[in-house]
GROMACS .gro file of C-alpha atoms in nm:
model
  472
    1UNK     CA    1   8.633   3.005 -18.395
    2UNK     CA    2   8.708   2.689 -18.588
    3UNK     CA    3   8.992   2.699 -18.842
    4UNK     CA    4   8.897   2.721 -19.207
    5UNK     CA    5   9.062   2.587 -19.518
    6UNK     CA    6   8.967   2.910 -19.690
    7UNK     CA    7   8.975   3.239 -19.495
    8UNK     CA    8   8.633   3.409 -19.489
    9UNK     CA    9   8.596   3.709 -19.715
   10UNK     CA   10   8.588   4.040 -19.526
   11UNK     CA   11   8.279   4.252 -19.510
   12UNK     CA   12   8.262   4.541 -19.756
   13UNK     CA   13   8.347   4.839 -19.537
   14UNK     CA   14   8.275   5.184 -19.670
   15UNK     CA   15   8.355   5.484 -19.450
   16UNK     CA   16   8.174   5.714 -19.685
   17UNK     CA   17   8.262   6.044 -19.521
   18UNK     CA   18   8.636   5.980 -19.526
   19UNK     CA   19   8.720   5.716 -19.787
   20UNK     CA   20   8.467   5.710 -20.072
   21UNK     CA   21   8.432   5.361 -20.214
   22UNK     CA   22   8.107   5.343 -20.411
   23UNK     CA   23   7.966   5.001 -20.498
   24UNK     CA   24   8.002   4.885 -20.857
   25UNK     CA   25   7.724   4.996 -21.090
   26UNK     CA   26   7.676   4.927 -21.459
   27UNK     CA   27   7.959   4.784 -21.669
   28UNK     CA   28   7.893   5.036 -21.948
   29UNK     CA   29   7.765   5.394 -21.959
   30UNK     CA   30   7.667   5.483 -22.315
   31UNK     CA   31   7.611   5.831 -22.454
   32UNK     CA   32   7.388   5.877 -22.758
   33UNK     CA   33   7.510   6.233 -22.822
   34UNK     CA   34   7.813   6.448 -22.741
   35UNK     CA   35   7.614   6.631 -22.470
   36UNK     CA   36   7.637   6.312 -22.264
   37UNK     CA   37   8.017   6.329 -22.240
   38UNK     CA   38   8.049   6.531 -21.914
   39UNK     CA   39   7.805   6.303 -21.733
   40UNK     CA   40   7.978   5.990 -21.866
   41UNK     CA   41   8.308   6.115 -21.724
   42UNK     CA   42   8.143   6.184 -21.389
   43UNK     CA   43   7.989   5.835 -21.378
   44UNK     CA   44   8.325   5.676 -21.447
   45UNK     CA   45   8.509   5.885 -21.189
   46UNK     CA   46   8.252   5.798 -20.922
   47UNK     CA   47   8.278   5.424 -20.992
   48UNK     CA   48   7.926   5.384 -21.128
   49UNK     CA   49   8.057   5.233 -21.450
   50UNK     CA   50   8.362   5.039 -21.563
   51UNK     CA   51   8.362   5.173 -21.919
   52UNK     CA   52   8.211   5.455 -22.122
   53UNK     CA   53   8.099   5.446 -22.482
   54UNK     CA   54   7.986   5.689 -22.749
   55UNK     CA   55   7.827   5.658 -23.089
   56UNK     CA   56   8.059   5.742 -23.385
   57UNK     CA   57   7.887   6.076 -23.446
   58UNK     CA   58   7.912   6.174 -23.078
   59UNK     CA   59   8.276   6.065 -23.058
   60UNK     CA   60   8.372   6.264 -23.370
   61UNK     CA   61   8.221   6.577 -23.214
   62UNK     CA   62   8.478   6.556 -22.933
   63UNK     CA   63   8.759   6.625 -23.175
   64UNK     CA   64   9.019   6.411 -22.999
   65UNK     CA   65   8.872   6.083 -22.877
   66UNK     CA   66   9.033   5.935 -22.562
   67UNK     CA   67   9.176   5.590 -22.625
   68UNK     CA   68   8.978   5.414 -22.352
   69UNK     CA   69   8.636   5.507 -22.494
   70UNK     CA   70   8.434   5.241 -22.671
   71UNK     CA   71   8.309   5.375 -23.003
   72UNK     CA   72   8.034   5.193 -23.189
   73UNK     CA   73   7.674   5.214 -23.291
   74UNK     CA   74   7.433   5.218 -23.000
   75UNK     CA   75   7.270   4.901 -23.130
   76UNK     CA   76   7.600   4.711 -23.140
   77UNK     CA   77   7.711   4.821 -22.794
   78UNK     CA   78   7.374   4.739 -22.636
   79UNK     CA   79   7.362   4.399 -22.809
   80UNK     CA   80   7.707   4.319 -22.668
   81UNK     CA   81   7.589   4.411 -22.319
   82UNK     CA   82   7.285   4.189 -22.365
   83UNK     CA   83   7.500   3.890 -22.459
   84UNK     CA   84   7.709   3.943 -22.146
   85UNK     CA   85   7.401   3.996 -21.929
   86UNK     CA   86   7.550   4.317 -21.789
   87UNK     CA   87   7.380   4.640 -21.682
   88UNK     CA   88   7.394   4.953 -21.897
   89UNK     CA   89   7.343   5.320 -21.817
   90UNK     CA   90   7.232   5.512 -22.126
   91UNK     CA   91   7.244   5.892 -22.143
   92UNK     CA   92   6.993   5.988 -22.409
   93UNK     CA   93   6.631   6.001 -22.513
   94UNK     CA   94   6.399   5.744 -22.357
   95UNK     CA   95   6.221   5.682 -22.687
   96UNK     CA   96   6.546   5.615 -22.871
   97UNK     CA   97   6.661   5.367 -22.607
   98UNK     CA   98   6.324   5.190 -22.614
   99UNK     CA   99   6.350   5.136 -22.990
  100UNK     CA  100   6.710   5.018 -22.962
  101UNK     CA  101   6.647   4.751 -22.699
  102UNK     CA  102   6.310   4.629 -22.832
  103UNK     CA  103   6.464   4.358 -23.056
  104UNK     CA  104   6.681   4.238 -22.766
  105UNK     CA  105   6.408   4.176 -22.509
  106UNK     CA  106   6.358   3.809 -22.421
  107UNK     CA  107   6.264   3.733 -22.060
  108UNK     CA  108   6.202   3.973 -21.772
  109UNK     CA  109   6.384   3.735 -21.539
  110UNK     CA  110   6.696   3.730 -21.759
  111UNK     CA  111   6.711   4.066 -21.938
  112UNK     CA  112   6.988   4.289 -21.797
  113UNK     CA  113   6.924   4.623 -21.632
  114UNK     CA  114   6.897   4.934 -21.848
  115UNK     CA  115   6.885   5.275 -21.680
  116UNK     CA  116   6.823   5.591 -21.885
  117UNK     CA  117   6.938   5.939 -21.778
  118UNK     CA  118   6.911   6.283 -21.927
  119UNK     CA  119   7.240   6.462 -21.998
  120UNK     CA  120   7.214   6.659 -21.672
  121UNK     CA  121   7.158   6.349 -21.460
  122UNK     CA  122   6.840   6.493 -21.315
  123UNK     CA  123   6.594   6.224 -21.427
  124UNK     CA  124   6.688   5.859 -21.379
  125UNK     CA  125   6.458   5.596 -21.532
  126UNK     CA  126   6.506   5.222 -21.464
  127UNK     CA  127   6.370   5.111 -21.801
  128UNK     CA  128   6.430   4.735 -21.793
  129UNK     CA  129   6.518   4.491 -21.515
  130UNK     CA  130   6.376   4.699 -21.232
  131UNK     CA  131   6.349   4.412 -20.984
  132UNK     CA  132   6.524   4.101 -21.115
  133UNK     CA  133   6.830   4.279 -21.254
  134UNK     CA  134   6.851   4.549 -20.986
  135UNK     CA  135   6.779   4.851 -21.208
  136UNK     CA  136   6.564   5.025 -20.946
  137UNK     CA  137   6.834   4.985 -20.680
  138UNK     CA  138   7.101   5.121 -20.913
  139UNK     CA  139   6.872   5.409 -21.012
  140UNK     CA  140   6.830   5.509 -20.647
  141UNK     CA  141   7.207   5.504 -20.597
  142UNK     CA  142   7.261   5.717 -20.906
  143UNK     CA  143   6.999   5.967 -20.789
  144UNK     CA  144   7.163   5.994 -20.448
  145UNK     CA  145   7.504   6.048 -20.604
  146UNK     CA  146   7.397   6.292 -20.878
  147UNK     CA  147   7.128   6.477 -20.687
  148UNK     CA  148   6.870   6.367 -20.943
  149UNK     CA  149   6.527   6.209 -20.918
  150UNK     CA  150   6.428   5.850 -20.986
  151UNK     CA  151   6.127   5.818 -21.214
  152UNK     CA  152   5.940   5.501 -21.113
  153UNK     CA  153   5.622   5.379 -21.279
  154UNK     CA  154   5.609   5.020 -21.149
  155UNK     CA  155   5.318   4.932 -20.923
  156UNK     CA  156   5.526   4.826 -20.620
  157UNK     CA  157   5.739   5.140 -20.628
  158UNK     CA  158   5.465   5.389 -20.707
  159UNK     CA  159   5.241   5.247 -20.431
  160UNK     CA  160   5.535   5.216 -20.187
  161UNK     CA  161   5.488   4.842 -20.166
  162UNK     CA  162   5.762   4.594 -20.098
  163UNK     CA  163   5.900   4.441 -20.418
  164UNK     CA  164   5.846   4.083 -20.306
  165UNK     CA  165   6.047   3.937 -20.594
  166UNK     CA  166   6.357   4.145 -20.516
  167UNK     CA  167   6.367   4.267 -20.154
  168UNK     CA  168   6.536   3.959 -20.004
  169UNK     CA  169   6.859   4.014 -20.196
  170UNK     CA  170   6.945   4.318 -19.982
  171UNK     CA  171   6.905   4.099 -19.670
  172UNK     CA  172   7.150   3.841 -19.806
  173UNK     CA  173   6.889   3.584 -19.907
  174UNK     CA  174   6.867   3.382 -20.229
  175UNK     CA  175   6.548   3.339 -20.428
  176UNK     CA  176   6.376   3.010 -20.503
  177UNK     CA  177   6.069   2.920 -20.707
  178UNK     CA  178   5.965   2.921 -21.071
  179UNK     CA  179   5.944   3.253 -21.262
  180UNK     CA  180   5.578   3.184 -21.334
  181UNK     CA  181   5.501   3.158 -20.962
  182UNK     CA  182   5.675   3.489 -20.890
  183UNK     CA  183   5.485   3.656 -21.174
  184UNK     CA  184   5.158   3.533 -21.026
  185UNK     CA  185   5.259   3.655 -20.681
  186UNK     CA  186   5.335   4.004 -20.810
  187UNK     CA  187   4.998   4.013 -20.986
  188UNK     CA  188   4.827   3.918 -20.661
  189UNK     CA  189   5.013   4.193 -20.478
  190UNK     CA  190   4.912   4.449 -20.742
  191UNK     CA  191   4.543   4.368 -20.692
  192UNK     CA  192   4.570   4.467 -20.327
  193UNK     CA  193   4.509   4.113 -20.203
  194UNK     CA  194   4.611   4.047 -19.842
  195UNK     CA  195   4.915   3.822 -19.856
  196UNK     CA  196   5.052   3.591 -19.587
  197UNK     CA  197   5.423   3.533 -19.544
  198UNK     CA  198   5.567   3.228 -19.368
  199UNK     CA  199   5.899   3.300 -19.199
  200UNK     CA  200   6.098   3.021 -19.039
  201UNK     CA  201   6.450   3.167 -19.049
  202UNK     CA  202   6.640   3.484 -19.123
  203UNK     CA  203   6.609   3.823 -18.953
  204UNK     CA  204   6.258   3.961 -18.922
  205UNK     CA  205   6.371   4.325 -18.897
  206UNK     CA  206   6.245   4.381 -19.253
  207UNK     CA  207   5.891   4.361 -19.116
  208UNK     CA  208   5.941   4.687 -18.926
  209UNK     CA  209   5.975   4.889 -19.247
  210UNK     CA  210   5.653   5.065 -19.347
  211UNK     CA  211   5.628   4.850 -19.662
  212UNK     CA  212   5.695   4.533 -19.461
  213UNK     CA  213   5.402   4.593 -19.231
  214UNK     CA  214   5.148   4.527 -19.507
  215UNK     CA  215   5.157   4.148 -19.469
  216UNK     CA  216   5.022   3.880 -19.243
  217UNK     CA  217   5.280   3.649 -19.088
  218UNK     CA  218   5.276   3.291 -18.971
  219UNK     CA  219   5.554   3.057 -18.850
  220UNK     CA  220   5.398   2.757 -19.025
  221UNK     CA  221   5.312   2.703 -19.391
  222UNK     CA  222   4.949   2.670 -19.494
  223UNK     CA  223   4.748   2.664 -19.814
  224UNK     CA  224   4.706   3.041 -19.816
  225UNK     CA  225   5.078   3.120 -19.780
  226UNK     CA  226   5.197   3.334 -20.070
  227UNK     CA  227   5.563   3.353 -19.980
  228UNK     CA  228   5.796   3.162 -19.750
  229UNK     CA  229   6.126   3.267 -19.594
  230UNK     CA  230   6.327   2.970 -19.474
  231UNK     CA  231   6.534   2.670 -19.571
  232UNK     CA  232   6.270   2.439 -19.717
  233UNK     CA  233   6.223   2.402 -20.092
  234UNK     CA  234   5.860   2.291 -20.061
  235UNK     CA  235   5.725   2.553 -19.820
  236UNK     CA  236   5.558   2.777 -20.083
  237UNK     CA  237   5.570   2.838 -20.459
  238UNK     CA  238   5.774   3.157 -20.397
  239UNK     CA  239   6.059   3.150 -20.148
  240UNK     CA  240   6.349   3.348 -20.007
  241UNK     CA  241   6.626   3.140 -19.850
  242UNK     CA  242   6.855   3.279 -19.578
  243UNK     CA  243   7.188   3.095 -19.557
  244UNK     CA  244   7.125   2.876 -19.251
  245UNK     CA  245   7.213   2.520 -19.358
  246UNK     CA  246   7.548   2.359 -19.277
  247UNK     CA  247   7.627   2.033 -19.453
  248UNK     CA  248   7.858   1.804 -19.261
  249UNK     CA  249   8.068   1.572 -19.477
  250UNK     CA  250   8.290   1.277 -19.395
  251UNK     CA  251   8.455   1.076 -19.669
  252UNK     CA  252   8.709   0.811 -19.749
  253UNK     CA  253   9.045   0.931 -19.874
  254UNK     CA  254   9.035   1.033 -20.242
  255UNK     CA  255   8.660   0.992 -20.279
  256UNK     CA  256   8.549   1.124 -20.617
  257UNK     CA  257   8.396   1.465 -20.679
  258UNK     CA  258   8.099   1.306 -20.856
  259UNK     CA  259   8.016   1.100 -20.548
  260UNK     CA  260   8.028   1.404 -20.317
  261UNK     CA  261   7.803   1.598 -20.555
  262UNK     CA  262   7.552   1.315 -20.577
  263UNK     CA  263   7.547   1.259 -20.200
  264UNK     CA  264   7.490   1.625 -20.111
  265UNK     CA  265   7.223   1.685 -20.376
  266UNK     CA  266   7.041   1.364 -20.281
  267UNK     CA  267   7.035   1.458 -19.912
  268UNK     CA  268   6.903   1.807 -19.980
  269UNK     CA  269   6.632   1.676 -20.210
  270UNK     CA  270   6.526   1.394 -19.978
  271UNK     CA  271   6.501   1.637 -19.687
  272UNK     CA  272   6.305   1.897 -19.884
  273UNK     CA  273   6.582   2.152 -19.823
  274UNK     CA  274   6.686   2.423 -20.065
  275UNK     CA  275   7.028   2.441 -20.227
  276UNK     CA  276   6.998   2.820 -20.200
  277UNK     CA  277   6.983   2.797 -19.818
  278UNK     CA  278   7.327   2.638 -19.777
  279UNK     CA  279   7.569   2.849 -19.572
  280UNK     CA  280   7.866   2.617 -19.608
  281UNK     CA  281   8.032   2.278 -19.570
  282UNK     CA  282   8.191   2.147 -19.252
  283UNK     CA  283   8.421   1.855 -19.183
  284UNK     CA  284   8.710   1.735 -18.969
  285UNK     CA  285   9.054   1.900 -18.994
  286UNK     CA  286   9.199   1.583 -19.143
  287UNK     CA  287   8.993   1.650 -19.457
  288UNK     CA  288   9.147   1.992 -19.511
  289UNK     CA  289   9.355   1.860 -19.801
  290UNK     CA  290   9.092   1.630 -19.954
  291UNK     CA  291   9.109   1.723 -20.326
  292UNK     CA  292   8.750   1.645 -20.426
  293UNK     CA  293   8.605   1.812 -20.115
  294UNK     CA  294   8.804   2.131 -20.177
  295UNK     CA  295   8.706   2.130 -20.543
  296UNK     CA  296   8.341   2.076 -20.454
  297UNK     CA  297   8.335   2.374 -20.216
  298UNK     CA  298   8.508   2.595 -20.469
  299UNK     CA  299   8.272   2.484 -20.745
  300UNK     CA  300   7.960   2.557 -20.538
  301UNK     CA  301   8.097   2.878 -20.388
  302UNK     CA  302   8.051   2.747 -20.033
  303UNK     CA  303   8.302   2.806 -19.751
  304UNK     CA  304   8.462   2.502 -19.588
  305UNK     CA  305   8.477   2.506 -19.209
  306UNK     CA  306   8.721   2.256 -19.060
  307UNK     CA  307   8.691   2.141 -18.699
  308UNK     CA  308   8.922   1.952 -18.467
  309UNK     CA  309   8.860   1.592 -18.370
  310UNK     CA  310   8.860   1.699 -18.004
  311UNK     CA  311   8.583   1.956 -18.063
  312UNK     CA  312   8.376   1.711 -18.267
  313UNK     CA  313   8.408   1.444 -17.999
  314UNK     CA  314   8.234   1.676 -17.753
  315UNK     CA  315   7.918   1.695 -17.967
  316UNK     CA  316   7.630   1.461 -17.884
  317UNK     CA  317   7.495   1.297 -18.200
  318UNK     CA  318   7.215   1.047 -18.268
  319UNK     CA  319   7.427   0.794 -18.458
  320UNK     CA  320   7.784   0.772 -18.325
  321UNK     CA  321   8.023   0.518 -18.475
  322UNK     CA  322   8.287   0.318 -18.291
  323UNK     CA  323   8.467   0.259 -18.623
  324UNK     CA  324   8.493   0.632 -18.690
  325UNK     CA  325   8.604   0.687 -18.329
  326UNK     CA  326   8.888   0.443 -18.368
  327UNK     CA  327   9.005   0.594 -18.696
  328UNK     CA  328   8.942   0.969 -18.650
  329UNK     CA  329   8.937   1.027 -18.272
  330UNK     CA  330   8.569   1.125 -18.275
  331UNK     CA  331   8.257   0.911 -18.297
  332UNK     CA  332   8.105   1.141 -18.559
  333UNK     CA  333   8.227   1.359 -18.844
  334UNK     CA  334   7.924   1.444 -19.059
  335UNK     CA  335   7.662   1.494 -18.785
  336UNK     CA  336   7.899   1.651 -18.534
  337UNK     CA  337   8.055   1.894 -18.781
  338UNK     CA  338   7.714   2.000 -18.917
  339UNK     CA  339   7.590   2.073 -18.563
  340UNK     CA  340   7.908   2.241 -18.444
  341UNK     CA  341   7.934   2.465 -18.751
  342UNK     CA  342   7.569   2.566 -18.704
  343UNK     CA  343   7.640   2.696 -18.355
  344UNK     CA  344   7.414   2.744 -18.054
  345UNK     CA  345   7.056   2.614 -18.085
  346UNK     CA  346   7.138   2.417 -18.402
  347UNK     CA  347   6.888   2.160 -18.527
  348UNK     CA  348   6.991   1.840 -18.704
  349UNK     CA  349   6.753   1.819 -19.002
  350UNK     CA  350   6.912   1.520 -19.174
  351UNK     CA  351   7.089   1.244 -18.981
  352UNK     CA  352   7.391   1.093 -19.151
  353UNK     CA  353   7.348   0.904 -19.476
  354UNK     CA  354   7.627   0.697 -19.625
  355UNK     CA  355   7.675   0.689 -20.003
  356UNK     CA  356   7.900   0.431 -20.167
  357UNK     CA  357   8.070   0.466 -20.502
  358UNK     CA  358   7.864   0.392 -20.809
  359UNK     CA  359   7.970   0.347 -21.169
  360UNK     CA  360   8.267   0.571 -21.248
  361UNK     CA  361   8.299   0.684 -20.884
  362UNK     CA  362   8.526   0.584 -20.598
  363UNK     CA  363   8.525   0.605 -20.222
  364UNK     CA  364   8.241   0.656 -19.974
  365UNK     CA  365   8.077   0.975 -19.846
  366UNK     CA  366   7.873   1.047 -19.534
  367UNK     CA  367   7.644   1.350 -19.527
  368UNK     CA  368   7.436   1.517 -19.254
  369UNK     CA  369   7.256   1.854 -19.252
  370UNK     CA  370   7.194   2.092 -18.963
  371UNK     CA  371   7.028   2.434 -18.949
  372UNK     CA  372   7.171   2.731 -18.763
  373UNK     CA  373   6.956   2.971 -18.563
  374UNK     CA  374   7.114   3.260 -18.755
  375UNK     CA  375   7.209   3.299 -19.119
  376UNK     CA  376   7.574   3.338 -19.218
  377UNK     CA  377   7.660   3.499 -19.553
  378UNK     CA  378   7.933   3.760 -19.492
  379UNK     CA  379   8.038   3.744 -19.858
  380UNK     CA  380   7.703   3.907 -19.945
  381UNK     CA  381   7.697   4.155 -19.656
  382UNK     CA  382   7.805   4.518 -19.656
  383UNK     CA  383   7.877   4.756 -19.370
  384UNK     CA  384   7.879   5.126 -19.460
  385UNK     CA  385   8.008   5.366 -19.194
  386UNK     CA  386   7.820   5.691 -19.237
  387UNK     CA  387   7.876   6.026 -19.072
  388UNK     CA  388   7.567   6.246 -19.082
  389UNK     CA  389   7.779   6.562 -19.093
  390UNK     CA  390   7.689   6.889 -18.918
  391UNK     CA  391   7.319   6.797 -18.912
  392UNK     CA  392   7.158   6.953 -19.218
  393UNK     CA  393   7.067   6.718 -19.503
  394UNK     CA  394   7.202   6.980 -19.743
  395UNK     CA  395   7.550   6.919 -19.603
  396UNK     CA  396   7.534   6.540 -19.628
  397UNK     CA  397   7.792   6.412 -19.876
  398UNK     CA  398   7.688   6.247 -20.202
  399UNK     CA  399   7.871   5.929 -20.098
  400UNK     CA  400   7.673   5.914 -19.774
  401UNK     CA  401   7.345   5.963 -19.959
  402UNK     CA  402   7.436   5.688 -20.202
  403UNK     CA  403   7.529   5.443 -19.926
  404UNK     CA  404   7.210   5.519 -19.735
  405UNK     CA  405   7.013   5.451 -20.051
  406UNK     CA  406   7.186   5.117 -20.099
  407UNK     CA  407   7.144   4.991 -19.742
  408UNK     CA  408   6.825   4.815 -19.638
  409UNK     CA  409   6.882   4.867 -19.265
  410UNK     CA  410   7.006   5.179 -19.083
  411UNK     CA  411   7.157   5.139 -18.735
  412UNK     CA  412   7.226   5.436 -18.510
  413UNK     CA  413   7.133   5.661 -18.219
  414UNK     CA  414   6.768   5.759 -18.270
  415UNK     CA  415   6.837   6.134 -18.290
  416UNK     CA  416   7.089   6.085 -18.572
  417UNK     CA  417   6.849   5.859 -18.761
  418UNK     CA  418   6.570   6.114 -18.717
  419UNK     CA  419   6.785   6.372 -18.897
  420UNK     CA  420   6.817   6.135 -19.194
  421UNK     CA  421   6.457   6.013 -19.187
  422UNK     CA  422   6.342   6.219 -19.491
  423UNK     CA  423   6.578   6.008 -19.704
  424UNK     CA  424   6.447   5.669 -19.589
  425UNK     CA  425   6.231   5.472 -19.832
  426UNK     CA  426   5.936   5.254 -19.736
  427UNK     CA  427   6.139   4.933 -19.790
  428UNK     CA  428   6.418   5.039 -19.554
  429UNK     CA  429   6.414   4.959 -19.182
  430UNK     CA  430   6.595   5.129 -18.894
  431UNK     CA  431   6.731   5.007 -18.561
  432UNK     CA  432   6.730   5.284 -18.301
  433UNK     CA  433   6.991   5.274 -18.028
  434UNK     CA  434   7.048   5.465 -17.707
  435UNK     CA  435   7.313   5.725 -17.637
  436UNK     CA  436   7.637   5.581 -17.487
  437UNK     CA  437   7.547   5.232 -17.622
  438UNK     CA  438   7.781   5.256 -17.921
  439UNK     CA  439   7.927   4.909 -17.871
  440UNK     CA  440   7.580   4.753 -17.882
  441UNK     CA  441   7.491   4.938 -18.203
  442UNK     CA  442   7.820   4.839 -18.362
  443UNK     CA  443   7.767   4.475 -18.267
  444UNK     CA  444   7.415   4.479 -18.414
  445UNK     CA  445   7.539   4.627 -18.740
  446UNK     CA  446   7.824   4.378 -18.776
  447UNK     CA  447   7.594   4.089 -18.693
  448UNK     CA  448   7.344   4.188 -18.963
  449UNK     CA  449   7.621   4.237 -19.218
  450UNK     CA  450   7.758   3.890 -19.138
  451UNK     CA  451   7.411   3.754 -19.210
  452UNK     CA  452   7.435   3.907 -19.557
  453UNK     CA  453   7.247   4.236 -19.517
  454UNK     CA  454   7.349   4.577 -19.652
  455UNK     CA  455   7.386   4.783 -19.337
  456UNK     CA  456   7.442   5.152 -19.267
  457UNK     CA  457   7.602   5.227 -18.929
  458UNK     CA  458   7.525   5.594 -18.867
  459UNK     CA  459   7.698   5.840 -18.635
  460UNK     CA  460   7.712   6.218 -18.621
  461UNK     CA  461   7.989   6.430 -18.766
  462UNK     CA  462   8.270   6.243 -18.939
  463UNK     CA  463   8.244   5.869 -18.881
  464UNK     CA  464   8.620   5.828 -18.886
  465UNK     CA  465   8.694   6.096 -18.624
  466UNK     CA  466   8.405   6.122 -18.380
  467UNK     CA  467   8.197   5.821 -18.483
  468UNK     CA  468   8.180   5.446 -18.517
  469UNK     CA  469   8.454   5.367 -18.769
  470UNK     CA  470   8.725   5.289 -18.513
  471UNK     CA  471   8.496   5.076 -18.300
  472UNK     CA  472   8.372   4.885 -18.603
   0.00000   0.00000   0.00000
């Protein structure tokens, strides 16, 4: 593997039967009465919230108020959460919460998630931000952890349809398209209209879920395409973008940040490629200490993959340069690094373009763009190692239930997955493996997690003793 200026972030590993490590939930759990206090403590202990809060009346009823509790009116605490754009779990009456948040509502695409629970944690209602803010996902995780029931009234959930405006996040994809277009798409789905999805990149395993089988599919865009999955920004009004694009960059020493930004954005726009589909930046090892390049990658949140001159020289490119060969030891930096970072079966979508410094800029930058056959977004992926226990669902741990709820794809021996099947939702897919093929199943799970998906790798018993944890 090529060296990197910044080590890749590890996958989120969660061996739920041996080392509970629940994913982060809401930043605040708020109780409207003192009866909420036991549940608030439970939510904090389980990692579903960073902080807990009570109203002044509820806090006074405790007698001695712990120092780490936020005390304030419900309206003030909720307004503060709204300003931060952070999710809130509220333990209290649904009507009271509705009245409290009504003045705060602005835009369904921007409003934070609000989940309402009764004091026993038996009824969990994703009140606001069901899709865009992830309230439905968090509600399912809470229900799995608390043994409660999610109360869903949205059309997609109640009809067991795929939430087209949210499902791609769990596969590691990023959304593109105007909010108005997504609103129109969801209205079309609600009418029962047959929708066609164009998919050019990213895993197609999602289609095997029962909810994913309700669509027509085509590899090429047409007028009737409602949704596109791929790297292009002009393929459909609504799009999900797997991280498949590698941008190769060569530059003069001390080229300015502004020039690199302009060059990359211009190339993406000219090629009709989506910013959201970028997996990372690649270049030659000699640029590993280039200040503007490092700053650019950090600013965009893109990994930088650095490649040796010898490796780049082995790559066949359409526009080699004798000048670059003489200076760098390879006839290509931008095109060769984009192709090499993209791996086997890469396609060069944008041949190199050279950008010279404009007003207030300095240096020169060369940019090329290639597309990988497989997405790479390990920073978004999760691998949860789940032991199914003795076999009965009643004996399955709360952590395992929660992780299964969170994961969009379950990988395991078919008999073990069959035991868990009653817990699988219509939007979740499964990959059945054969007995004695543990290495293959483990490889599949790791591969999907590297692509950005939330993956459950299932084995029987305790995953850390008899199962897949050691192999993973």
